Tab-separated table of C-alpha atoms in Angstrom:
chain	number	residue	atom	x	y	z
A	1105	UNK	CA	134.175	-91.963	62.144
A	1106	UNK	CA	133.702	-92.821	65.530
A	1107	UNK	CA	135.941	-94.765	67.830
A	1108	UNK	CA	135.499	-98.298	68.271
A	1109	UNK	CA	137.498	-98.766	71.224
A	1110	UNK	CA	136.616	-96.732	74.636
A	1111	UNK	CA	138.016	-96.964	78.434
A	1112	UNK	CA	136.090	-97.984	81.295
A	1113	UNK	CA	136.898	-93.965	82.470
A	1114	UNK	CA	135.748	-92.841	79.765
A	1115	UNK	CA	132.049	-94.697	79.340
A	1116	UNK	CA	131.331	-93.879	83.330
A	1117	UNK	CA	132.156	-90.225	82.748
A	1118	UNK	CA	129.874	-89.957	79.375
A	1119	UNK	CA	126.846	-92.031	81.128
A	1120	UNK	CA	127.689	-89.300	84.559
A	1121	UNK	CA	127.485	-86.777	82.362
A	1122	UNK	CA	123.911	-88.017	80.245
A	1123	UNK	CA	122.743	-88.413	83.806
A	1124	UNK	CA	124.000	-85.339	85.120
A	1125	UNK	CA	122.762	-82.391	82.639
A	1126	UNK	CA	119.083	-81.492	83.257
A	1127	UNK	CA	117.602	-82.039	79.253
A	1128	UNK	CA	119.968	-83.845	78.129
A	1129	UNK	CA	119.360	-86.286	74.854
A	1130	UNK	CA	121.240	-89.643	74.116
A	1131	UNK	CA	121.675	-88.065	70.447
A	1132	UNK	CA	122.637	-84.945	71.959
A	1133	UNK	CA	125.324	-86.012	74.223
A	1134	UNK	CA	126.441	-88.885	71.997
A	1135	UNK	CA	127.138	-86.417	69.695
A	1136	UNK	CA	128.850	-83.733	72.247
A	1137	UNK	CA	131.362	-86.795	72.492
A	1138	UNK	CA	131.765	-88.195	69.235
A	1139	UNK	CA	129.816	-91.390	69.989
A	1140	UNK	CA	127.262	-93.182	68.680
A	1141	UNK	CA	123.909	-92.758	69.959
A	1142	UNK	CA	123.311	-97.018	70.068
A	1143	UNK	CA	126.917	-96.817	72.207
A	1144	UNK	CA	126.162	-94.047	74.562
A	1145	UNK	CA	122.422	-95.866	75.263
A	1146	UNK	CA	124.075	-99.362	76.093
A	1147	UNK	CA	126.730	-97.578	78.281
A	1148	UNK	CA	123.742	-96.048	80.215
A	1149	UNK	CA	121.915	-99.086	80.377
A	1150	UNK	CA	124.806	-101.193	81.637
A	1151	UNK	CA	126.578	-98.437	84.226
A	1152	UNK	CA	123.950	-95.910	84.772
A	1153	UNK	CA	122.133	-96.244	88.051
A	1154	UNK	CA	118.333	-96.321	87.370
A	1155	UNK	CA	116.958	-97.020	91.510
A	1156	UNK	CA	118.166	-96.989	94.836
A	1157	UNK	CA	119.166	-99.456	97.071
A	1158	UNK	CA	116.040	-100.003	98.577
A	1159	UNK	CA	114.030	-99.867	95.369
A	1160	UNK	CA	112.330	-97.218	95.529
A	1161	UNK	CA	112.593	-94.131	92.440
A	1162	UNK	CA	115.749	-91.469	92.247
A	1163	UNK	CA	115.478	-88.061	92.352
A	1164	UNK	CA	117.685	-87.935	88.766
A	1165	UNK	CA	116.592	-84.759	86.841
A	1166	UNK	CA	113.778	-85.066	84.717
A	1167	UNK	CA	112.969	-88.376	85.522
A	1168	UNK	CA	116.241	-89.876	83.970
A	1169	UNK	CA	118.472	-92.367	86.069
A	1170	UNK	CA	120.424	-91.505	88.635
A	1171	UNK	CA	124.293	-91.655	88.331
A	1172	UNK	CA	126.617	-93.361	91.092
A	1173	UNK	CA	128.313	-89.901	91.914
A	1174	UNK	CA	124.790	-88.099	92.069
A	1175	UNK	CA	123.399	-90.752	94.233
A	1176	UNK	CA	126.328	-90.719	96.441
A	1177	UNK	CA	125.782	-87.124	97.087
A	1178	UNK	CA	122.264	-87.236	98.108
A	1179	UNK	CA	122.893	-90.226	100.281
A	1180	UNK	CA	125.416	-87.735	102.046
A	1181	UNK	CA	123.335	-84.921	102.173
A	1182	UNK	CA	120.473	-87.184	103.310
A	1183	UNK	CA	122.761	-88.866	105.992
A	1184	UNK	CA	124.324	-85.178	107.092
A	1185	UNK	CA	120.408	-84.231	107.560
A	1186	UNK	CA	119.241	-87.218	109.621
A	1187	UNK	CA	122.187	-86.556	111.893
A	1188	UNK	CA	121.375	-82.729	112.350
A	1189	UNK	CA	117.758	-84.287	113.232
A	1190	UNK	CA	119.196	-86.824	115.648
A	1191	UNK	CA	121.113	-84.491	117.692
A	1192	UNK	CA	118.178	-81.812	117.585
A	1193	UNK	CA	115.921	-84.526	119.025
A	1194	UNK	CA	118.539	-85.804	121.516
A	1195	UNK	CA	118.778	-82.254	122.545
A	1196	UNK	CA	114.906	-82.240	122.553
A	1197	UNK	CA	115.001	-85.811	125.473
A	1198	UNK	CA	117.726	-84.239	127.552
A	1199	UNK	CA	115.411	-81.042	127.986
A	1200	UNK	CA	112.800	-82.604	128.297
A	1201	UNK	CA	114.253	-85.219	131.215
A	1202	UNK	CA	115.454	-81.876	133.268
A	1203	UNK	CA	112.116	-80.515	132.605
A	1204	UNK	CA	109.708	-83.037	133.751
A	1205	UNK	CA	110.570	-82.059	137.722
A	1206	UNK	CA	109.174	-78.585	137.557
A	1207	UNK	CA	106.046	-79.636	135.856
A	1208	UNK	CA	104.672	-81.486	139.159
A	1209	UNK	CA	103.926	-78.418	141.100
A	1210	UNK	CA	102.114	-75.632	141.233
A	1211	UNK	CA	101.557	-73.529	138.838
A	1212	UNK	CA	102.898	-75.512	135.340
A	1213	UNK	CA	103.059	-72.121	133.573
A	1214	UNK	CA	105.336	-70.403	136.152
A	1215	UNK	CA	107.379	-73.616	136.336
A	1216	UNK	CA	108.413	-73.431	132.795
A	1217	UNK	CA	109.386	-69.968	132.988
A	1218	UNK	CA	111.653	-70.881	135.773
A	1219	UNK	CA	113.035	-73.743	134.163
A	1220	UNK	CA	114.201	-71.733	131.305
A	1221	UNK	CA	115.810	-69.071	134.065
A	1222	UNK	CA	117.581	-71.850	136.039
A	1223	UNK	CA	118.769	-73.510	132.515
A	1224	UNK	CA	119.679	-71.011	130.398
A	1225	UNK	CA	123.179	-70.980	130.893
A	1226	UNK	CA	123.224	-74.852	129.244
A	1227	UNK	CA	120.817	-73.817	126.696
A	1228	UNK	CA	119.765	-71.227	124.540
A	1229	UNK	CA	116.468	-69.509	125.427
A	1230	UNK	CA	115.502	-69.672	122.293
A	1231	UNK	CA	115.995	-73.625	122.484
A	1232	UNK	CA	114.182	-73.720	125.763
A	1233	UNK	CA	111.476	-71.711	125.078
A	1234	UNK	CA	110.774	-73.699	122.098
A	1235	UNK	CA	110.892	-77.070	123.521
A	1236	UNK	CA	108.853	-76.237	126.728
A	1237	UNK	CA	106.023	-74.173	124.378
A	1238	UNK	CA	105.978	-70.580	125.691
A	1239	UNK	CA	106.740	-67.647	124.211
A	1240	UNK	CA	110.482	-65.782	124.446
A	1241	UNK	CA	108.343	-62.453	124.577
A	1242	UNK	CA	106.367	-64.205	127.991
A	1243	UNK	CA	109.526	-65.362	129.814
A	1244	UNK	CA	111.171	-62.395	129.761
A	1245	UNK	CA	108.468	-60.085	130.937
A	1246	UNK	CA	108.465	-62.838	134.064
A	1247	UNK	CA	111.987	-62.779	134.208
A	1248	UNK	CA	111.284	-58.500	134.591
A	1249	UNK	CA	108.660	-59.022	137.455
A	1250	UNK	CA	111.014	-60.928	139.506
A	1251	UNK	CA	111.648	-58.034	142.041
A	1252	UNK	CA	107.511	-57.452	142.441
A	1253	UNK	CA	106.954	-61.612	143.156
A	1254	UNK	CA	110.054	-61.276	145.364
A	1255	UNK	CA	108.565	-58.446	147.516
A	1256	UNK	CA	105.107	-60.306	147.432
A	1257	UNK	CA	106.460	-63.962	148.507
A	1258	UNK	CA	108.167	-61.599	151.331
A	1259	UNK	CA	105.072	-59.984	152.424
A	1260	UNK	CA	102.954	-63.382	152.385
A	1261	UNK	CA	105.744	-65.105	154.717
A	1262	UNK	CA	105.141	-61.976	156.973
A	1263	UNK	CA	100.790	-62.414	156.983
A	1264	UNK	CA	101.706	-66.469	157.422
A	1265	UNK	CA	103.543	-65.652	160.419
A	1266	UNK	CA	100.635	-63.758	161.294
A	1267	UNK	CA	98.285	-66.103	161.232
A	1268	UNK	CA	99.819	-69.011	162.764
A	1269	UNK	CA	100.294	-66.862	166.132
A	1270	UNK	CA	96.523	-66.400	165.745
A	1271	UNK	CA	96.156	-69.692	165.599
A	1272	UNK	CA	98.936	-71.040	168.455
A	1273	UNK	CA	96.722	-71.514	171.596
A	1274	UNK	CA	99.977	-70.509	173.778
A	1275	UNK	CA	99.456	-66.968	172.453
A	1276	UNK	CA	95.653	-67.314	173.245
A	1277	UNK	CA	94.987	-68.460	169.483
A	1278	UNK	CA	93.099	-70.622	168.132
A	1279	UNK	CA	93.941	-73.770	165.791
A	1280	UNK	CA	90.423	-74.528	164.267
A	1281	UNK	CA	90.610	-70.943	162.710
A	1282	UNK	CA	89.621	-71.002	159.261
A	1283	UNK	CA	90.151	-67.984	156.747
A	1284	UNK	CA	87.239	-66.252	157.665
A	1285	UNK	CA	87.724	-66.291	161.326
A	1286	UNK	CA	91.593	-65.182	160.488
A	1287	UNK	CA	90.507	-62.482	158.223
A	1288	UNK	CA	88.670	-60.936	160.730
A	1289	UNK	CA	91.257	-61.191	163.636
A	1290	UNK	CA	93.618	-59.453	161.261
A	1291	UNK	CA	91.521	-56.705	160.134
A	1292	UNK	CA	89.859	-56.044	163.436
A	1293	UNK	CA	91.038	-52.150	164.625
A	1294	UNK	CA	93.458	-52.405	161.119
A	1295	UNK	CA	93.811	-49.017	159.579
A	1296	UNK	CA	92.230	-49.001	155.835
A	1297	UNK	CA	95.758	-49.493	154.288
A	1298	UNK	CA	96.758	-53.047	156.149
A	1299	UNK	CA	93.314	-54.546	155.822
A	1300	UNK	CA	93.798	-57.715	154.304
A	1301	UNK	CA	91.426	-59.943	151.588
A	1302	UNK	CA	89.533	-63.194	152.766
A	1303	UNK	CA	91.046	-64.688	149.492
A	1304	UNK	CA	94.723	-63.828	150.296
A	1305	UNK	CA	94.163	-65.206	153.659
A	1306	UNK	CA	92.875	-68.188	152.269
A	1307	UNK	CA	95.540	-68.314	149.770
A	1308	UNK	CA	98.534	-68.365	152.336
A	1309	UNK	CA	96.964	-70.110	154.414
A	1310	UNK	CA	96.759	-72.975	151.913
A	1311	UNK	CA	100.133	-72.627	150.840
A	1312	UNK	CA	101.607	-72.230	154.211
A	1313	UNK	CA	99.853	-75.284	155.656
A	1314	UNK	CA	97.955	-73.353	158.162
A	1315	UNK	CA	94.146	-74.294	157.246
A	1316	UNK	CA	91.890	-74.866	160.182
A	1317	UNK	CA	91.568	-78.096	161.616
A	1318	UNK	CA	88.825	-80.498	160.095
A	1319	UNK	CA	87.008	-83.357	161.847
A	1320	UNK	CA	87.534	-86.563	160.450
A	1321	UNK	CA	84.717	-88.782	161.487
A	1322	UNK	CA	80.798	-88.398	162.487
A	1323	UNK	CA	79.030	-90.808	164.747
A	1324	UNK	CA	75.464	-90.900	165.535
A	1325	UNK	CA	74.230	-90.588	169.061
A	1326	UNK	CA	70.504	-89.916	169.192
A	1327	UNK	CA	68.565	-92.693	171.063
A	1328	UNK	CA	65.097	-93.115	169.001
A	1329	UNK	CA	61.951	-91.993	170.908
A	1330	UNK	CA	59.500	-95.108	171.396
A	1331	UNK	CA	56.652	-92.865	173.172
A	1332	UNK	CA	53.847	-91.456	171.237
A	1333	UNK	CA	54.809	-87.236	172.374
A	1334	UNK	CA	55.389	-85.189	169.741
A	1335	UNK	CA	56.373	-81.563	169.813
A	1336	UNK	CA	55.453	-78.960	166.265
A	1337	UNK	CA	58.321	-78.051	164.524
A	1338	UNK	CA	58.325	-73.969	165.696
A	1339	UNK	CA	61.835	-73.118	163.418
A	1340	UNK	CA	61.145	-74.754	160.690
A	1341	UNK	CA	65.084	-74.888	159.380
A	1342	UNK	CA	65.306	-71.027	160.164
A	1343	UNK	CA	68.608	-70.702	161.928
A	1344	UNK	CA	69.317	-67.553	161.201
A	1345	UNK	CA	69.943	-64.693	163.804
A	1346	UNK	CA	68.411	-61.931	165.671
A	1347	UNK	CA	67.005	-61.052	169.068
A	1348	UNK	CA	69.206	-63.096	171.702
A	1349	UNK	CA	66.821	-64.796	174.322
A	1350	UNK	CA	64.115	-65.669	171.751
A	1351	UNK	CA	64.660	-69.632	170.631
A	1352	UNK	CA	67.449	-71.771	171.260
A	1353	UNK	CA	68.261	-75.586	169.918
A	1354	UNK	CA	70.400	-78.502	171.817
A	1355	UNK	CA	71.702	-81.770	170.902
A	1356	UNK	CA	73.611	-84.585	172.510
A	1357	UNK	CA	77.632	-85.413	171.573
A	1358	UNK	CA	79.771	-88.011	172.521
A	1359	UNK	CA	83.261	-87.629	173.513
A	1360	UNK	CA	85.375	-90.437	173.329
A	1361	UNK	CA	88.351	-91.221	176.564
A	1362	UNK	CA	91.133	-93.243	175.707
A	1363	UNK	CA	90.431	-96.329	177.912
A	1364	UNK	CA	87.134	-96.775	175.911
A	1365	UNK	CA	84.479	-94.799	177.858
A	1366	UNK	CA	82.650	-91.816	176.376
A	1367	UNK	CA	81.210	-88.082	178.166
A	1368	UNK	CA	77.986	-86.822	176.793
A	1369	UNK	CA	77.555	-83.468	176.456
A	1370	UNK	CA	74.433	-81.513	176.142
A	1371	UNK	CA	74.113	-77.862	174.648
A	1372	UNK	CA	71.598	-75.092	174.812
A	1373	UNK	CA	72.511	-72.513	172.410
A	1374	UNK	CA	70.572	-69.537	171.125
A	1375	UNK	CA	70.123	-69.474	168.078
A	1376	UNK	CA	69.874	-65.691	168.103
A	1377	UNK	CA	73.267	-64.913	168.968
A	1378	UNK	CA	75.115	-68.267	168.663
A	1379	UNK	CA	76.019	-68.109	172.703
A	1380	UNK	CA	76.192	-71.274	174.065
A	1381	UNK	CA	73.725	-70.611	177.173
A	1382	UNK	CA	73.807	-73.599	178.996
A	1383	UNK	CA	75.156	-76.982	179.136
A	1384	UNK	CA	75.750	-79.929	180.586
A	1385	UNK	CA	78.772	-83.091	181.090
A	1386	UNK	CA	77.793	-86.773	182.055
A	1387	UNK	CA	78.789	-89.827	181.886
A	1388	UNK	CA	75.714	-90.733	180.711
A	1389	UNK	CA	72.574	-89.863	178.440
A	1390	UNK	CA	70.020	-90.135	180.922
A	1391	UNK	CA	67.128	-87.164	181.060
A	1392	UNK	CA	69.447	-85.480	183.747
A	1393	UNK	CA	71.620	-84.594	181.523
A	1394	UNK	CA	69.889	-81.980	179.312
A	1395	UNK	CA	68.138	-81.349	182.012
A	1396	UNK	CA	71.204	-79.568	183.341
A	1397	UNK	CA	71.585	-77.864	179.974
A	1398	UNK	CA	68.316	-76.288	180.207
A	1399	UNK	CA	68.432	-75.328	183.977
A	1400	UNK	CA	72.509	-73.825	183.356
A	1401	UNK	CA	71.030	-71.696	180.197
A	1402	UNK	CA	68.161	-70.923	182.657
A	1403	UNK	CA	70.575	-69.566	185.420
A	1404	UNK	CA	72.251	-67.992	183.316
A	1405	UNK	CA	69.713	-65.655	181.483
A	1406	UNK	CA	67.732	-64.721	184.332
A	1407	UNK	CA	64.707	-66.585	182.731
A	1408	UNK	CA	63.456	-68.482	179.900
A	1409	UNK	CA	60.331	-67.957	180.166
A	1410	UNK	CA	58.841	-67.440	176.408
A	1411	UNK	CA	61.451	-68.637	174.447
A	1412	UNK	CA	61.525	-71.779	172.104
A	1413	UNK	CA	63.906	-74.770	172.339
A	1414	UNK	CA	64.074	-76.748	169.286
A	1415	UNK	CA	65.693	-80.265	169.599
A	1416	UNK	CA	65.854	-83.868	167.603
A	1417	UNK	CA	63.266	-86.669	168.634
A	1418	UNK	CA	65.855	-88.441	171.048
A	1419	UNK	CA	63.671	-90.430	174.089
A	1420	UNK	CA	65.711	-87.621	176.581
A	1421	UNK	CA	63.763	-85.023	175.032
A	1422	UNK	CA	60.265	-86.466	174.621
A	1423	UNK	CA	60.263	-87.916	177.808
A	1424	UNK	CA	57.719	-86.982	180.665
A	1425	UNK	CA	60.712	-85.575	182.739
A	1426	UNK	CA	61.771	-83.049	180.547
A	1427	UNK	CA	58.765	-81.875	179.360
A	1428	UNK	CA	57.425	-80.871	183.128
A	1429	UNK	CA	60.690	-78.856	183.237
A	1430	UNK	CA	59.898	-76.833	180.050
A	1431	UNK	CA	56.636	-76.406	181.467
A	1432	UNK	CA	57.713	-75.234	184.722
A	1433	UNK	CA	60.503	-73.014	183.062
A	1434	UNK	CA	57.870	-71.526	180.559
A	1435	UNK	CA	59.439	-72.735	177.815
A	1436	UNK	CA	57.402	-74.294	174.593
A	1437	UNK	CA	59.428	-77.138	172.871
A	1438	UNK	CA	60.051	-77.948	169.412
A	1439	UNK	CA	60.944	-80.879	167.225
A	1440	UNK	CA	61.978	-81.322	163.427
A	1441	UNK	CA	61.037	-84.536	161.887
A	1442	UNK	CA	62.197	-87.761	163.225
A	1443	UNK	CA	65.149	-88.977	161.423
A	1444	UNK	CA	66.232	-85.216	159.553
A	1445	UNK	CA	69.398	-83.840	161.089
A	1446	UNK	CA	69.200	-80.906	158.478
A	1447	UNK	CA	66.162	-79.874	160.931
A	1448	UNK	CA	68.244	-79.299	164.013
A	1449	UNK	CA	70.855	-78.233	161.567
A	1450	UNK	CA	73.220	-76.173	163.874
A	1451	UNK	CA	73.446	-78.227	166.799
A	1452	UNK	CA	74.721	-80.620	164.679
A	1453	UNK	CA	76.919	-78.079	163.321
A	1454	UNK	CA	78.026	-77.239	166.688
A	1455	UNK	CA	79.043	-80.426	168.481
A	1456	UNK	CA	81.059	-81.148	164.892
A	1457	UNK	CA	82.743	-77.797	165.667
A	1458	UNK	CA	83.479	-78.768	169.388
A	1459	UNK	CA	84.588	-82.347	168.457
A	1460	UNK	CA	86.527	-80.833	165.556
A	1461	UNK	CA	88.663	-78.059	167.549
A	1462	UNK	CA	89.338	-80.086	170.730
A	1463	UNK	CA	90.307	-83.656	169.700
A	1464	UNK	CA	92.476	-82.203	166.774
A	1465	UNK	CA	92.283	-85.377	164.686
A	1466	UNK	CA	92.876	-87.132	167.637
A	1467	UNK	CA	91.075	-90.423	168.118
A	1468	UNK	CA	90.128	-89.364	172.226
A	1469	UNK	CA	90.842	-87.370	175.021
A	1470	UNK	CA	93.410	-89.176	177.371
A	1471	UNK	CA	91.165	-89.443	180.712
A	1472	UNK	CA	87.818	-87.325	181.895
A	1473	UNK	CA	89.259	-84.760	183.990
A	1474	UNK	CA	91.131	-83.550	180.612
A	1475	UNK	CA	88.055	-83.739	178.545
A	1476	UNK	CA	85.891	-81.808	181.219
A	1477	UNK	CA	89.019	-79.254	181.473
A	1478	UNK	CA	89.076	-78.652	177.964
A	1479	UNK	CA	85.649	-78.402	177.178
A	1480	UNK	CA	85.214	-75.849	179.926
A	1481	UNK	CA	87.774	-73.673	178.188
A	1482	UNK	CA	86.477	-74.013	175.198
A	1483	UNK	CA	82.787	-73.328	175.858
A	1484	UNK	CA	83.823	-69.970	177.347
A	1485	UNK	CA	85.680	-69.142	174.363
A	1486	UNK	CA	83.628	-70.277	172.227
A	1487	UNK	CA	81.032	-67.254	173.813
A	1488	UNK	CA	84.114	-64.312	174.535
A	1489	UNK	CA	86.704	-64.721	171.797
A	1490	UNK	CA	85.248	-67.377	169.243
A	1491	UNK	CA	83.927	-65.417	165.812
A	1492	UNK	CA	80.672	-66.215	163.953
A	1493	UNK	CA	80.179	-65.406	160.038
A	1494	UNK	CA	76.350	-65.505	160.916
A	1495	UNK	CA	76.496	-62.673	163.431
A	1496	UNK	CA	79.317	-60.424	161.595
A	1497	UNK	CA	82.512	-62.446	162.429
A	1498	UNK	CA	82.062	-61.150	165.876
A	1499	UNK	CA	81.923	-63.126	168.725
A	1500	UNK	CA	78.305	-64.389	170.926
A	1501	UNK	CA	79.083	-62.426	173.441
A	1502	UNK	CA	80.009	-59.272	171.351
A	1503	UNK	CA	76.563	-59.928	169.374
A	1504	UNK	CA	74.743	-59.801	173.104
A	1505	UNK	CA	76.265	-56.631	174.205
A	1506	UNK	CA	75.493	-54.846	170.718
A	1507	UNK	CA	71.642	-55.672	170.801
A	1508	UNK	CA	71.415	-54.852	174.241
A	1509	UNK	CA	72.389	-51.388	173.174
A	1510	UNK	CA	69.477	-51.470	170.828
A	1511	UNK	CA	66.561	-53.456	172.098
A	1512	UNK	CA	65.173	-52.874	175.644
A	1513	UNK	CA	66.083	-55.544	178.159
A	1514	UNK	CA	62.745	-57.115	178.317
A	1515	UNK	CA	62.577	-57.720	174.858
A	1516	UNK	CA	65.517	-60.893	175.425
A	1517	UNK	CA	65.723	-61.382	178.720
């Protein structure tokens, strides 16, 4: 016959232990304990634990309620995970916050990798690697390769040192040097083995703040013709070179002084070998002016007699004036359309050049007598020492001396 009278202990343990055993029966354990089945089924109902706390179902074995002691465990277990998962993601923020530095510059790849080299000592690779996405198996071949970027940052800061004496105009260099210009000063009577690329000059260059200077602003300066005289356009937008002598092209610049006043100058350049034949400073844009152009580039080839000179539709050029000079001079002119700068293409080109490489960013030249000084100097650089990609990164006068080697005076002259 079955007792009547239990303990509290002992109706907790027997619902624990209905709760506890995976396929357990009421009858089954009820009988296991020498109770009645209606007993062991109200104990269950009254002390077994059917939910959690926040309502939702218990993981109790096959489906059954969940006992105090069982749900106490998993609360622990739950608790023990959540903290494993706080301090992983903690972990996670503090790499993170040391991280975000090196992913500003340059290459983001090659910053992680060094990240993980200059942290690894507070933080497994393994950890690092995982948190910053690359692969263990990539950092440590980068981490091998350190000697070979070593030697090639050394060599680089060797070619930048290089090229900014080509470019310091105390050592007779030359600021407004691009890469191209560079690359040929550098290879130019280099054995075969010390040639250098055009792309790793441009690369250290860029990286050792040495690119060539640029020119910040553009301002117009050709004066509208109002007269009826027009000139055929005899170049048609072909600037490309070849006999020396045979067409040139001119323009008019400004260039600004610091008390407000501007120079003009006007060029006459050949468009066969880029040499800046003849020009002309003023304080003014009267006809004079490139009339001096022309009769300098006349003086100093000999003659111009033949040749083509190709300008915009400014009233200097059309005027009566200048035209009885190219007539006198034998010299047939030429116009591109009025209001096209892409038809007298590299004059424009040129005075940006000029403008570009003597004012330096500069807003103007301090007085006249420095502006006149320094475009001297650079004119006759710009003809000896100053290379051209359209005539083989050699300079005008270079160019001159090669095809007069090869074509019979006559034929330029």
């Amino acid at each position: 016959m079955a007792r009547k009278n239990y303990t509290d202990e002992f109706r907790r343990r027997a619902v624990d232990l209905y709760e506890s055993t995976p396929g357990a029966t009421l009858k089954g354990i009820a009988a296991d304990l020498g109770v009645s089945r209606g007993s062991l089924k109200e104990w269950v109902d009254k002390l077994g634990s059917r939910t959690t706390t926040a309502g939702a179902p218990t993981a109790a074995p096959a489906g059954r309620p969940e006992s105090q002691a069982a749900r106490i465990a998993r609360l622990e277990a739950e608790n023990a995970a959540l903290r494993t998962e706080q301090a992983k993601l903690a972990e996670e923020r503090d790499i993170l916050r040391q991280a975000a530095k090196y992913f500003g510059r340059g290459d983001e790849l090659v910053n992680r990798f060094q990240f993980v080299e200059d942290h690894k000592d507070a933080w497994s690779v393994k950890r690092l690697c995982e948190v910053v996405e690359i692969a263990r198996s990539s950092f440590y071949a980068w981490l091998a390769a350190a000697p070979q970027r070593a030697a090639r940052v050394a060599a680089d800061a060797a070619l930048a040192a290089r090229i900014r004496a080509l470019q310091d105009p105390q050592q007779g260099g030359d600021r407004a040097s691009g890469a191209p210009r560079i690359t040929a000063d550098l290879n130019e009577d280099a054995p075969a083995d010390e040639r250098v690329n055009h792309k790793r000059v441009a690369r250290v260059m860029r990286q050792h703040g040495l690119a060539g200077i640029r020119l910040r602003k553009r301002v117009k300066t050709t004066v509208p013709d109002q007269s009826d005289r027009k000139f055929p356009d005899l170049v048609g937008r072909d600037f490309t070179a070849g006999e020396p002598g045979r067409r040139y092209v001119g323009d008019i610049t400004y260039l600004p002084i610091a008390d407000g006043t501007n120079l003009y100058l006007a060029s006459c350049i050949d468009l066969g070998s880029r040499k800046l034949a003849g020009w002309g400073m003023a304080g003014h844009m009267r006809t004079e002016l490139v009339e001096d152009a022309l009769r300098t580039a006349r003086r100093e080839r000999g003659t111009l007699r033949g040749a083509i000179f190709h300008s915009d539709h400014g009233s200097v050029y059309t005027s009566k004036s200048y035209a009885t000079l190219c007539e006198r001079l034998g010299v047939t002119q030429s116009m591109g359309a009025i209001g096209s700068s892409a038809d007298n293409a590299l004059a424009e080109s040129f005075n940006a050049a000029l403008k570009r490489e003597l004012l330096e960013g500069r807003p103007a030249f301090p007085d006249q007598a420095t502006a006149y000084r320094a475009v001297f100097r650079w004119a006759n650089r710009y003809n000896t020492r100053r290379r051209h990609s359209a005539i083989g990164n050699i300079a005008p006068n270079a160019y001159e001396t090669a095809a007069s080697a090869t074509l019979p005076e006559a034929a330029w002259v």
